C-alpha cells in the first residue's frame, strides 16, 4: 500500500507520527511524507534547514518532502497563527508540485492542532484521486477556546464551519479517544468515525543502553514528563507540592519544557519550594531510562469538557514504562488508568486531592506499587503496542480501499424480471 502522510510536524521534531510511519514501513507499506521545516518546540528552524526552503529529503529509506513554513517563535500568538497558516498555504500550493507525477493509494493526515491542516490533504485527494483519512488528535474549535488562544465567538463559529467542511471531505476519520467519537461524528455528517488510539513509543520496545542523562536523587520521585503548557494545569501540581513540602522524601520532578516553564520556575522561587525540580527537556530516546527511575508518574490536565474527552499521549508512554500512575484529570485518561488498576486518579485541578494521591502511594507497600506497575505494562501490551495498532490501522485502510473498488456492493440487489421502471 502506497501511503502519503501529511503532517505539519515530523522528524526531527518529536511526534508520535514518526514512529507510526516507522512501524507502517516495517509492516510493508510504502510511505512518503509531506511536512514543513522543523521548528518545534523552540520556535526556530533546526540547524541544517531553512524556513523558506522547499525540497526533498531522503531519510531511513523513504522520502520526506518539505514545504516552506513561518517559524512559530516563542510566546507570540501572531507568529503562531502565521506558522499554522503558512503550512496550510504552502502545503496546498507547493505540496502538489513536490509530489507531481507520484501516485498514492491513500492520503493519511496526522490531525494535530491546528486541525485545519487537513486542507492540504483535501487538495491532494482531489489531485491524486486517492481516498483521504485523517487521524484526529484534538477537537477543534474546542481546543482554541480551552487554551484561550481564541475567545471571539464569531471566530470560533467560523472555525467550526471550516472544520465541518474539512471533515466531510474525508473518506474516514479516526479519533485518538473514544470520547471524541460523538463530537466528531456530529460535525462529520456521513463520514464514518472510528476509534484508533495513539500507540506507545518505540523507545520503550528497545533494550536500553548506556547511562541515563538524568539521575534522580533518592526518595519518592513523582515524575511528570512532557509539554509544560497551559492545559497541563501546572498550577495544581505546584500547589500540591506546596501542600507536601514538609513530607520527607517526596519530590516532584517535572521533565520537559513549554510555555509555562518560566512561570513554574518563578513560583518555586516565590514559594521557597525545595521539593520540585526542573531538569529540562531530554531526547525521546532518553525518556525510558528517566521514567524507569520514577517512583510514580504524574499526568495532569485542566478541567474542561474537551480535556475530559482526551487521552494525553504521555499516558501510553507511562503505561509502557511499567510504573504506577497518578492521573490528575477527568474522563477518558483517568478511565484508562483506573480500569487498568495502574494507579490512582483524582479530579482535575484539585490540588488537595492530588496531594492526597501522592501521599497514599508514598505510604503504599512495595508489593502494591509493583503490582500497579505490572498492570500498567499489561495494559500497554493489550491496548497500545505499536506493532499491534499498526496492523489494525493497515486492516482499516485496506478495507476502505476494498470498499471503494466495490462502489455498488452496499446497494440492495435489483429483482429479476420486469420492474415498474422497465414498464414505463
mmCIF file of C-alpha atoms in Angstrom:
data_model
loop_
_atom_site.group_PDB
_atom_site.id
_atom_site.type_symbol
_atom_site.label_atom_id
_atom_site.label_comp_id
_atom_site.label_asym_id
_atom_site.label_seq_id
_atom_site.Cartn_x
_atom_site.Cartn_y
_atom_site.Cartn_z
ATOM 1 C CA UNK A 1 0.000 0.000 0.000
ATOM 2 C CA UNK A 2 1.387 3.405 -1.021
ATOM 3 C CA UNK A 3 0.558 5.970 1.678
ATOM 4 C CA UNK A 4 1.168 9.712 1.621
ATOM 5 C CA UNK A 5 1.384 11.056 5.182
ATOM 6 C CA UNK A 6 0.582 14.756 5.574
ATOM 7 C CA UNK A 7 1.662 16.341 8.856
ATOM 8 C CA UNK A 8 2.822 19.829 9.750
ATOM 9 C CA UNK A 9 5.096 18.232 12.358
ATOM 10 C CA UNK A 10 7.566 15.478 11.586
ATOM 11 C CA UNK A 11 11.087 14.197 12.233
ATOM 12 C CA UNK A 12 13.450 15.539 13.541
ATOM 13 C CA UNK A 13 10.632 17.053 15.604
ATOM 14 C CA UNK A 14 9.425 14.536 18.173
ATOM 15 C CA UNK A 15 5.856 13.440 17.439
ATOM 16 C CA UNK A 16 4.100 10.098 17.556
ATOM 17 C CA UNK A 17 3.524 10.082 13.778
ATOM 18 C CA UNK A 18 7.289 9.492 13.306
ATOM 19 C CA UNK A 19 7.032 6.109 14.974
ATOM 20 C CA UNK A 20 3.745 5.252 13.284
ATOM 21 C CA UNK A 21 5.473 5.713 9.914
ATOM 22 C CA UNK A 22 8.358 3.501 11.027
ATOM 23 C CA UNK A 23 6.005 0.708 12.053
ATOM 24 C CA UNK A 24 3.871 1.012 8.893
ATOM 25 C CA UNK A 25 7.019 0.659 6.792
ATOM 26 C CA UNK A 26 8.145 -2.315 8.861
ATOM 27 C CA UNK A 27 4.828 -3.970 8.040
ATOM 28 C CA UNK A 28 5.267 -3.499 4.296
ATOM 29 C CA UNK A 29 3.713 -0.132 3.436
ATOM 30 C CA UNK A 30 5.438 2.335 1.100
ATOM 31 C CA UNK A 31 5.304 5.703 2.860
ATOM 32 C CA UNK A 32 6.025 9.217 1.627
ATOM 33 C CA UNK A 33 5.756 12.251 3.935
ATOM 34 C CA UNK A 34 4.736 15.855 3.223
ATOM 35 C CA UNK A 35 5.655 18.220 6.060
ATOM 36 C CA UNK A 36 7.105 21.634 6.903
ATOM 37 C CA UNK A 37 10.516 22.814 8.040
ATOM 38 C CA UNK A 38 11.203 21.598 11.613
ATOM 39 C CA UNK A 39 10.911 24.305 14.280
ATOM 40 C CA UNK A 40 9.018 22.740 17.219
ATOM 41 C CA UNK A 41 9.235 23.289 20.178
ATOM 42 C CA UNK A 42 11.898 26.002 20.253
ATOM 43 C CA UNK A 43 10.227 28.145 17.616
ATOM 44 C CA UNK A 44 13.334 28.499 15.450
ATOM 45 C CA UNK A 45 14.163 26.362 12.433
ATOM 46 C CA UNK A 46 16.541 23.495 13.178
ATOM 47 C CA UNK A 47 20.159 23.684 12.125
ATOM 48 C CA UNK A 48 20.599 22.447 8.560
ATOM 49 C CA UNK A 49 17.120 23.596 7.474
ATOM 50 C CA UNK A 50 15.797 26.916 6.164
ATOM 51 C CA UNK A 51 12.327 28.325 6.793
ATOM 52 C CA UNK A 52 11.817 29.413 3.177
ATOM 53 C CA UNK A 53 13.251 26.251 1.628
ATOM 54 C CA UNK A 54 11.294 23.720 -0.397
ATOM 55 C CA UNK A 55 12.741 20.357 -1.250
ATOM 56 C CA UNK A 56 13.048 16.626 -0.805
ATOM 57 C CA UNK A 57 14.990 14.712 1.840
ATOM 58 C CA UNK A 58 15.871 11.028 1.954
ATOM 59 C CA UNK A 59 15.504 9.586 5.424
ATOM 60 C CA UNK A 60 15.778 5.993 6.679
ATOM 61 C CA UNK A 61 14.835 4.517 3.311
ATOM 62 C CA UNK A 62 11.907 6.759 2.408
ATOM 63 C CA UNK A 63 11.321 10.317 1.196
ATOM 64 C CA UNK A 64 10.251 13.425 3.113
ATOM 65 C CA UNK A 65 9.016 16.415 1.119
ATOM 66 C CA UNK A 66 9.293 19.750 2.950
ATOM 67 C CA UNK A 67 7.484 23.000 2.182
ATOM 68 C CA UNK A 68 8.325 26.499 3.474
ATOM 69 C CA UNK A 69 6.950 27.494 6.852
ATOM 70 C CA UNK A 70 6.929 30.557 9.110
ATOM 71 C CA UNK A 71 8.681 29.582 12.371
ATOM 72 C CA UNK A 72 6.359 29.618 15.361
ATOM 73 C CA UNK A 73 8.634 31.724 17.578
ATOM 74 C CA UNK A 74 8.005 31.898 21.310
ATOM 75 C CA UNK A 75 5.061 33.375 23.231
ATOM 76 C CA UNK A 76 3.683 35.189 20.187
ATOM 77 C CA UNK A 77 0.103 34.480 19.146
ATOM 78 C CA UNK A 78 0.667 36.294 15.867
ATOM 79 C CA UNK A 79 3.718 34.223 14.930
ATOM 80 C CA UNK A 80 1.950 31.009 15.949
ATOM 81 C CA UNK A 81 -1.005 31.910 13.709
ATOM 82 C CA UNK A 82 1.433 32.644 10.878
ATOM 83 C CA UNK A 83 3.093 29.278 11.477
ATOM 84 C CA UNK A 84 -0.225 27.446 11.140
ATOM 85 C CA UNK A 85 -1.347 29.453 8.110
ATOM 86 C CA UNK A 86 1.980 29.051 6.300
ATOM 87 C CA UNK A 87 1.673 25.264 6.295
ATOM 88 C CA UNK A 88 -1.905 25.399 5.039
ATOM 89 C CA UNK A 89 -0.873 27.621 2.138
ATOM 90 C CA UNK A 90 2.462 26.060 1.228
ATOM 91 C CA UNK A 91 1.187 22.514 1.732
ATOM 92 C CA UNK A 92 -1.810 23.165 -0.524
ATOM 93 C CA UNK A 93 0.016 25.114 -3.248
ATOM 94 C CA UNK A 94 3.590 23.803 -3.205
ATOM 95 C CA UNK A 95 2.935 20.289 -1.904
ATOM 96 C CA UNK A 96 1.318 19.181 -5.187
ATOM 97 C CA UNK A 97 4.376 20.437 -7.110
ATOM 98 C CA UNK A 98 6.765 18.440 -4.932
ATOM 99 C CA UNK A 99 4.566 15.363 -5.357
ATOM 100 C CA UNK A 100 3.965 15.760 -9.078
ATOM 101 C CA UNK A 101 3.915 12.512 -11.020
ATOM 102 C CA UNK A 102 3.589 10.387 -7.875
ATOM 103 C CA UNK A 103 0.612 8.142 -7.260
ATOM 104 C CA UNK A 104 -0.705 7.016 -3.896
ATOM 105 C CA UNK A 105 -3.297 4.507 -2.784
ATOM 106 C CA UNK A 106 -4.272 6.661 0.175
ATOM 107 C CA UNK A 107 -3.608 10.026 1.840
ATOM 108 C CA UNK A 108 -3.264 9.992 5.630
ATOM 109 C CA UNK A 109 -3.350 13.249 7.616
ATOM 110 C CA UNK A 110 -1.982 13.335 11.156
ATOM 111 C CA UNK A 111 -4.530 15.743 12.607
ATOM 112 C CA UNK A 112 -2.650 17.619 15.321
ATOM 113 C CA UNK A 113 -3.668 21.163 16.125
ATOM 114 C CA UNK A 114 -4.488 23.016 14.040
ATOM 115 C CA UNK A 115 -6.916 20.508 12.574
ATOM 116 C CA UNK A 116 -7.201 22.895 9.605
ATOM 117 C CA UNK A 117 -4.052 21.224 8.268
ATOM 118 C CA UNK A 118 -6.453 18.737 6.702
ATOM 119 C CA UNK A 119 -6.735 21.275 3.857
ATOM 120 C CA UNK A 120 -3.549 20.182 2.013
ATOM 121 C CA UNK A 121 -4.848 16.619 2.310
ATOM 122 C CA UNK A 122 -8.151 17.639 0.687
ATOM 123 C CA UNK A 123 -6.312 19.348 -2.175
ATOM 124 C CA UNK A 124 -4.110 16.301 -2.725
ATOM 125 C CA UNK A 125 -7.126 13.990 -2.555
ATOM 126 C CA UNK A 126 -8.672 15.844 -5.487
ATOM 127 C CA UNK A 127 -5.424 15.918 -7.480
ATOM 128 C CA UNK A 128 -4.284 12.363 -6.756
ATOM 129 C CA UNK A 129 -7.772 10.813 -6.820
ATOM 130 C CA UNK A 130 -6.948 8.927 -3.636
ATOM 131 C CA UNK A 131 -9.107 8.441 -0.535
ATOM 132 C CA UNK A 132 -8.400 10.706 2.418
ATOM 133 C CA UNK A 133 -8.127 9.564 6.053
ATOM 134 C CA UNK A 134 -7.492 11.925 8.968
ATOM 135 C CA UNK A 135 -6.387 10.804 12.423
ATOM 136 C CA UNK A 136 -7.919 13.446 14.712
ATOM 137 C CA UNK A 137 -5.733 14.251 17.723
ATOM 138 C CA UNK A 138 -7.533 17.359 19.039
ATOM 139 C CA UNK A 139 -11.083 18.646 18.945
ATOM 140 C CA UNK A 140 -11.498 21.909 17.097
ATOM 141 C CA UNK A 141 -12.661 24.612 17.643
ATOM 142 C CA UNK A 142 -12.960 23.494 21.274
ATOM 143 C CA UNK A 143 -9.159 23.380 21.707
ATOM 144 C CA UNK A 144 -8.875 27.019 20.682
ATOM 145 C CA UNK A 145 -11.372 28.035 23.343
ATOM 146 C CA UNK A 146 -9.913 25.905 26.144
ATOM 147 C CA UNK A 147 -6.369 27.192 25.639
ATOM 148 C CA UNK A 148 -7.592 30.793 25.440
ATOM 149 C CA UNK A 149 -5.957 31.222 22.044
ATOM 150 C CA UNK A 150 -9.295 32.422 20.586
ATOM 151 C CA UNK A 151 -12.240 33.702 22.622
ATOM 152 C CA UNK A 152 -14.276 35.559 19.997
ATOM 153 C CA UNK A 153 -17.473 33.570 19.434
ATOM 154 C CA UNK A 154 -17.787 34.595 15.782
ATOM 155 C CA UNK A 155 -14.272 33.403 15.059
ATOM 156 C CA UNK A 156 -14.915 30.122 16.851
ATOM 157 C CA UNK A 157 -18.129 29.622 14.885
ATOM 158 C CA UNK A 158 -16.274 30.309 11.624
ATOM 159 C CA UNK A 159 -13.606 27.748 12.547
ATOM 160 C CA UNK A 160 -16.366 25.228 13.310
ATOM 161 C CA UNK A 161 -17.815 25.737 9.829
ATOM 162 C CA UNK A 162 -14.379 25.177 8.278
ATOM 163 C CA UNK A 163 -13.748 22.050 10.354
ATOM 164 C CA UNK A 164 -17.144 20.645 9.429
ATOM 165 C CA UNK A 165 -16.366 21.205 5.738
ATOM 166 C CA UNK A 166 -12.956 19.534 6.053
ATOM 167 C CA UNK A 167 -14.262 16.539 7.997
ATOM 168 C CA UNK A 168 -16.879 15.880 5.336
ATOM 169 C CA UNK A 169 -14.239 15.748 2.573
ATOM 170 C CA UNK A 170 -12.652 12.730 4.266
ATOM 171 C CA UNK A 171 -13.420 9.112 3.480
ATOM 172 C CA UNK A 172 -12.679 8.021 7.058
ATOM 173 C CA UNK A 173 -11.954 9.837 10.316
ATOM 174 C CA UNK A 174 -10.008 8.134 13.082
ATOM 175 C CA UNK A 175 -10.022 9.574 16.614
ATOM 176 C CA UNK A 176 -7.459 9.030 19.372
ATOM 177 C CA UNK A 177 -10.058 8.834 22.140
ATOM 178 C CA UNK A 178 -13.468 7.206 22.371
ATOM 179 C CA UNK A 179 -14.604 10.436 23.970
ATOM 180 C CA UNK A 180 -14.079 12.187 20.619
ATOM 181 C CA UNK A 181 -16.430 9.980 18.622
ATOM 182 C CA UNK A 182 -19.751 11.697 19.327
ATOM 183 C CA UNK A 183 -18.438 15.229 18.841
ATOM 184 C CA UNK A 184 -16.527 14.436 15.641
ATOM 185 C CA UNK A 185 -19.410 12.417 14.193
ATOM 186 C CA UNK A 186 -21.784 15.318 14.835
ATOM 187 C CA UNK A 187 -19.628 17.513 12.601
ATOM 188 C CA UNK A 188 -18.604 14.833 10.108
ATOM 189 C CA UNK A 189 -22.033 14.073 8.668
ATOM 190 C CA UNK A 190 -21.891 10.825 6.713
ATOM 191 C CA UNK A 191 -18.129 10.415 7.012
ATOM 192 C CA UNK A 192 -17.508 7.349 9.226
ATOM 193 C CA UNK A 193 -15.696 7.920 12.521
ATOM 194 C CA UNK A 194 -13.740 5.146 14.266
ATOM 195 C CA UNK A 195 -11.573 4.894 17.376
ATOM 196 C CA UNK A 196 -7.840 4.349 16.840
ATOM 197 C CA UNK A 197 -5.675 5.155 19.891
ATOM 198 C CA UNK A 198 -2.203 6.582 19.882
ATOM 199 C CA UNK A 199 0.389 3.815 20.270
ATOM 200 C CA UNK A 200 3.128 3.724 22.838
ATOM 201 C CA UNK A 201 6.615 4.894 21.966
ATOM 202 C CA UNK A 202 9.037 2.620 20.137
ATOM 203 C CA UNK A 203 11.791 3.710 22.516
ATOM 204 C CA UNK A 204 10.161 1.516 25.162
ATOM 205 C CA UNK A 205 10.343 -1.514 22.855
ATOM 206 C CA UNK A 206 14.142 -1.473 22.529
ATOM 207 C CA UNK A 207 16.564 -2.552 25.257
ATOM 208 C CA UNK A 208 18.139 0.438 26.997
ATOM 209 C CA UNK A 209 21.854 1.011 26.530
ATOM 210 C CA UNK A 210 24.184 3.453 28.199
ATOM 211 C CA UNK A 211 23.678 5.591 31.297
ATOM 212 C CA UNK A 212 20.658 7.868 31.682
ATOM 213 C CA UNK A 213 21.413 11.583 31.084
ATOM 214 C CA UNK A 214 19.452 12.343 34.269
ATOM 215 C CA UNK A 215 19.932 10.622 37.605
ATOM 216 C CA UNK A 216 17.153 11.185 40.131
ATOM 217 C CA UNK A 217 18.010 11.725 43.774
ATOM 218 C CA UNK A 218 17.000 9.004 46.259
ATOM 219 C CA UNK A 219 13.498 9.319 47.628
ATOM 220 C CA UNK A 220 9.907 9.145 46.422
ATOM 221 C CA UNK A 221 10.102 10.778 42.993
ATOM 222 C CA UNK A 222 6.845 11.888 41.363
ATOM 223 C CA UNK A 223 7.857 12.393 37.731
ATOM 224 C CA UNK A 224 5.927 14.491 35.215
ATOM 225 C CA UNK A 225 7.272 14.247 31.645
ATOM 226 C CA UNK A 226 6.320 16.182 28.524
ATOM 227 C CA UNK A 227 4.951 19.527 27.452
ATOM 228 C CA UNK A 228 4.553 22.139 30.176
ATOM 229 C CA UNK A 229 1.800 24.290 28.709
ATOM 230 C CA UNK A 230 -1.459 25.891 29.723
ATOM 231 C CA UNK A 231 -3.609 22.746 29.537
ATOM 232 C CA UNK A 232 -1.303 20.719 31.813
ATOM 233 C CA UNK A 233 -2.709 22.502 34.921
ATOM 234 C CA UNK A 234 0.740 23.053 36.394
ATOM 235 C CA UNK A 235 -0.744 25.414 38.982
ATOM 236 C CA UNK A 236 -2.335 22.316 40.509
ATOM 237 C CA UNK A 237 0.994 20.465 40.554
ATOM 238 C CA UNK A 238 2.820 23.373 42.186
ATOM 239 C CA UNK A 239 0.103 23.755 44.818
ATOM 240 C CA UNK A 240 0.185 20.025 45.585
ATOM 241 C CA UNK A 241 3.945 20.284 46.025
ATOM 242 C CA UNK A 242 3.437 23.205 48.415
ATOM 243 C CA UNK A 243 0.975 21.148 50.436
ATOM 244 C CA UNK A 244 3.519 18.315 50.646
ATOM 245 C CA UNK A 245 6.646 20.416 51.147
ATOM 246 C CA UNK A 246 7.144 19.169 54.701
ATOM 247 C CA UNK A 247 6.636 15.491 53.824
ATOM 248 C CA UNK A 248 10.119 13.932 53.975
ATOM 249 C CA UNK A 249 11.304 12.153 50.858
ATOM 250 C CA UNK A 250 8.568 13.295 48.437
ATOM 251 C CA UNK A 251 9.886 15.136 45.407
ATOM 252 C CA UNK A 252 8.216 16.362 42.176
ATOM 253 C CA UNK A 253 10.435 16.155 39.077
ATOM 254 C CA UNK A 254 9.000 17.988 36.048
ATOM 255 C CA UNK A 255 10.884 16.807 32.962
ATOM 256 C CA UNK A 256 10.240 18.831 29.810
ATOM 257 C CA UNK A 257 9.596 22.417 28.780
ATOM 258 C CA UNK A 258 6.864 24.630 27.447
ATOM 259 C CA UNK A 259 5.099 27.942 27.694
ATOM 260 C CA UNK A 260 4.638 27.594 31.488
ATOM 261 C CA UNK A 261 8.201 26.543 32.339
ATOM 262 C CA UNK A 262 9.296 30.028 33.388
ATOM 263 C CA UNK A 263 6.144 30.508 35.455
ATOM 264 C CA UNK A 264 6.794 27.256 37.337
ATOM 265 C CA UNK A 265 10.395 28.288 37.979
ATOM 266 C CA UNK A 266 9.238 31.667 39.296
ATOM 267 C CA UNK A 267 6.658 30.037 41.584
ATOM 268 C CA UNK A 268 9.267 27.670 43.021
ATOM 269 C CA UNK A 269 11.348 30.691 43.971
ATOM 270 C CA UNK A 270 8.407 32.732 45.259
ATOM 271 C CA UNK A 271 7.129 29.918 47.475
ATOM 272 C CA UNK A 272 10.573 28.728 48.501
ATOM 273 C CA UNK A 273 9.809 25.156 47.427
ATOM 274 C CA UNK A 274 12.605 22.641 47.649
ATOM 275 C CA UNK A 275 10.582 19.611 46.580
ATOM 276 C CA UNK A 276 10.238 20.491 42.870
ATOM 277 C CA UNK A 277 12.983 20.014 40.310
ATOM 278 C CA UNK A 278 13.016 21.243 36.696
ATOM 279 C CA UNK A 279 15.819 19.338 34.926
ATOM 280 C CA UNK A 280 14.681 20.458 31.447
ATOM 281 C CA UNK A 281 13.886 18.642 28.203
ATOM 282 C CA UNK A 282 15.606 15.449 27.025
ATOM 283 C CA UNK A 283 15.588 13.492 23.776
ATOM 284 C CA UNK A 284 12.793 10.900 23.387
ATOM 285 C CA UNK A 285 15.246 8.010 23.438
ATOM 286 C CA UNK A 286 16.390 9.129 26.902
ATOM 287 C CA UNK A 287 12.918 9.033 28.422
ATOM 288 C CA UNK A 288 12.659 5.280 29.166
ATOM 289 C CA UNK A 289 15.787 5.490 31.317
ATOM 290 C CA UNK A 290 14.446 8.554 33.150
ATOM 291 C CA UNK A 291 10.949 7.183 33.721
ATOM 292 C CA UNK A 292 12.415 3.908 34.975
ATOM 293 C CA UNK A 293 13.828 5.785 37.971
ATOM 294 C CA UNK A 294 10.453 7.249 38.978
ATOM 295 C CA UNK A 295 8.516 6.055 41.994
ATOM 296 C CA UNK A 296 5.260 7.122 40.334
ATOM 297 C CA UNK A 297 4.435 9.002 37.139
ATOM 298 C CA UNK A 298 2.140 12.034 37.012
ATOM 299 C CA UNK A 299 -0.188 13.167 34.214
ATOM 300 C CA UNK A 300 -2.322 16.278 34.680
ATOM 301 C CA UNK A 301 -4.784 18.271 32.603
ATOM 302 C CA UNK A 302 -7.023 21.281 33.050
ATOM 303 C CA UNK A 303 -10.670 20.846 33.934
ATOM 304 C CA UNK A 304 -12.898 21.206 30.870
ATOM 305 C CA UNK A 305 -15.265 19.052 28.808
ATOM 306 C CA UNK A 306 -12.776 18.729 25.950
ATOM 307 C CA UNK A 307 -9.904 17.761 28.250
ATOM 308 C CA UNK A 308 -12.069 15.065 29.805
ATOM 309 C CA UNK A 309 -12.529 13.561 26.325
ATOM 310 C CA UNK A 310 -8.782 13.479 25.640
ATOM 311 C CA UNK A 311 -6.220 10.774 26.373
ATOM 312 C CA UNK A 312 -2.870 12.590 26.737
ATOM 313 C CA UNK A 313 -0.222 10.777 24.708
ATOM 314 C CA UNK A 314 2.021 10.572 27.773
ATOM 315 C CA UNK A 315 -0.435 8.047 29.247
ATOM 316 C CA UNK A 316 0.725 5.447 26.729
ATOM 317 C CA UNK A 317 4.374 6.225 27.493
ATOM 318 C CA UNK A 318 3.725 5.894 31.209
ATOM 319 C CA UNK A 319 1.950 2.566 30.760
ATOM 320 C CA UNK A 320 4.871 1.321 28.660
ATOM 321 C CA UNK A 321 7.279 2.321 31.426
ATOM 322 C CA UNK A 322 5.530 -0.098 33.771
ATOM 323 C CA UNK A 323 5.220 2.340 36.671
ATOM 324 C CA UNK A 324 2.321 3.364 38.943
ATOM 325 C CA UNK A 325 0.461 6.388 37.563
ATOM 326 C CA UNK A 326 -1.323 9.305 39.211
ATOM 327 C CA UNK A 327 -3.906 10.748 36.799
ATOM 328 C CA UNK A 328 -4.851 14.264 37.888
ATOM 329 C CA UNK A 329 -7.507 14.623 35.226
ATOM 330 C CA UNK A 330 -11.092 13.768 34.349
ATOM 331 C CA UNK A 331 -12.743 11.471 31.838
ATOM 332 C CA UNK A 332 -11.039 9.196 29.328
ATOM 333 C CA UNK A 333 -7.466 9.465 30.566
ATOM 334 C CA UNK A 334 -8.497 8.726 34.141
ATOM 335 C CA UNK A 335 -10.656 5.838 32.926
ATOM 336 C CA UNK A 336 -7.704 4.142 31.218
ATOM 337 C CA UNK A 337 -5.599 4.314 34.402
ATOM 338 C CA UNK A 338 -8.318 3.180 36.795
ATOM 339 C CA UNK A 339 -9.651 0.370 34.593
ATOM 340 C CA UNK A 340 -6.123 -0.975 34.224
ATOM 341 C CA UNK A 341 -5.630 -0.716 38.010
ATOM 342 C CA UNK A 342 -2.398 1.042 37.102
ATOM 343 C CA UNK A 343 -2.536 3.729 39.788
ATOM 344 C CA UNK A 344 -4.816 6.382 41.230
ATOM 345 C CA UNK A 345 -6.994 9.047 39.624
ATOM 346 C CA UNK A 346 -8.138 12.322 41.166
ATOM 347 C CA UNK A 347 -10.237 15.201 39.807
ATOM 348 C CA UNK A 348 -8.588 17.723 37.505
ATOM 349 C CA UNK A 349 -7.337 20.952 39.096
ATOM 350 C CA UNK A 350 -7.853 19.582 42.617
ATOM 351 C CA UNK A 351 -4.529 20.154 44.381
ATOM 352 C CA UNK A 352 -5.558 18.686 47.768
ATOM 353 C CA UNK A 353 -6.789 15.524 46.006
ATOM 354 C CA UNK A 354 -3.525 15.291 44.064
ATOM 355 C CA UNK A 355 -1.517 15.724 47.254
ATOM 356 C CA UNK A 356 -3.620 13.008 48.904
ATOM 357 C CA UNK A 357 -2.993 10.622 45.992
ATOM 358 C CA UNK A 358 0.754 11.212 46.204
ATOM 359 C CA UNK A 359 0.668 10.615 49.978
ATOM 360 C CA UNK A 360 -1.358 7.428 49.511
ATOM 361 C CA UNK A 361 1.140 5.922 47.066
ATOM 362 C CA UNK A 362 4.047 7.112 49.204
ATOM 363 C CA UNK A 363 2.548 5.155 52.076
ATOM 364 C CA UNK A 364 1.725 2.093 49.946
ATOM 365 C CA UNK A 365 3.765 -1.035 50.252
ATOM 366 C CA UNK A 366 6.383 -2.006 47.676
ATOM 367 C CA UNK A 367 4.309 -5.006 46.597
ATOM 368 C CA UNK A 368 1.287 -2.794 45.848
ATOM 369 C CA UNK A 369 3.357 -0.361 43.806
ATOM 370 C CA UNK A 370 4.997 -3.199 41.919
ATOM 371 C CA UNK A 371 1.603 -4.693 41.050
ATOM 372 C CA UNK A 372 0.392 -1.339 39.738
ATOM 373 C CA UNK A 373 3.488 -1.190 37.559
ATOM 374 C CA UNK A 374 2.834 -4.667 36.202
ATOM 375 C CA UNK A 375 -0.775 -3.672 35.485
ATOM 376 C CA UNK A 376 0.479 -0.603 33.609
ATOM 377 C CA UNK A 377 2.672 -2.664 31.314
ATOM 378 C CA UNK A 378 -0.057 -5.257 30.776
ATOM 379 C CA UNK A 379 -2.488 -2.528 29.695
ATOM 380 C CA UNK A 380 0.107 -1.155 27.285
ATOM 381 C CA UNK A 381 0.707 -4.567 25.743
ATOM 382 C CA UNK A 382 -3.017 -5.227 25.344
ATOM 383 C CA UNK A 383 -4.163 -1.849 24.004
ATOM 384 C CA UNK A 384 -1.307 0.394 22.850
ATOM 385 C CA UNK A 385 1.528 -1.778 21.499
ATOM 386 C CA UNK A 386 2.789 -0.094 18.263
ATOM 387 C CA UNK A 387 3.028 -3.190 16.019
ATOM 388 C CA UNK A 388 -0.429 -4.344 17.041
ATOM 389 C CA UNK A 389 -2.010 -0.941 16.394
ATOM 390 C CA UNK A 390 -0.202 -0.581 13.063
ATOM 391 C CA UNK A 391 -1.633 -3.913 11.933
ATOM 392 C CA UNK A 392 -5.114 -2.735 12.941
ATOM 393 C CA UNK A 393 -4.591 0.520 11.052
ATOM 394 C CA UNK A 394 -3.484 -1.296 7.898
ATOM 395 C CA UNK A 395 -6.560 -3.533 8.108
ATOM 396 C CA UNK A 396 -8.803 -0.459 8.352
ATOM 397 C CA UNK A 397 -7.129 1.236 5.401
ATOM 398 C CA UNK A 398 -7.237 -1.901 3.244
ATOM 399 C CA UNK A 399 -10.947 -2.286 3.971
ATOM 400 C CA UNK A 400 -11.505 1.320 2.906
ATOM 401 C CA UNK A 401 -9.701 0.677 -0.388
ATOM 402 C CA UNK A 402 -11.631 -2.560 -0.966
ATOM 403 C CA UNK A 403 -14.940 -0.800 -0.348
ATOM 404 C CA UNK A 404 -14.040 1.888 -2.889
ATOM 405 C CA UNK A 405 -13.345 -0.785 -5.508
ATOM 406 C CA UNK A 406 -16.901 -2.100 -4.988
ATOM 407 C CA UNK A 407 -18.930 1.107 -5.008
ATOM 408 C CA UNK A 408 -22.251 -0.664 -5.535
ATOM 409 C CA UNK A 409 -21.690 -3.502 -3.102
ATOM 410 C CA UNK A 410 -23.891 -1.901 -0.455
ATOM 411 C CA UNK A 411 -26.874 -1.357 -2.733
ATOM 412 C CA UNK A 412 -29.720 -3.878 -2.466
ATOM 413 C CA UNK A 413 -29.890 -6.349 -5.315
ATOM 414 C CA UNK A 414 -32.391 -5.469 -8.034
ATOM 415 C CA UNK A 415 -35.152 -8.046 -8.503
ATOM 416 C CA UNK A 416 -35.060 -10.096 -11.626
ATOM 417 C CA UNK A 417 -37.697 -9.705 -14.331
ATOM 418 C CA UNK A 418 -39.770 -6.626 -15.137
ATOM 419 C CA UNK A 419 -39.874 -3.750 -12.675
ATOM 420 C CA UNK A 420 -42.067 -0.669 -12.579
ATOM 421 C CA UNK A 421 -39.222 1.267 -14.185
ATOM 422 C CA UNK A 422 -38.997 -1.263 -17.020
ATOM 423 C CA UNK A 423 -42.706 -0.954 -17.663
ATOM 424 C CA UNK A 424 -42.604 2.770 -18.267
#
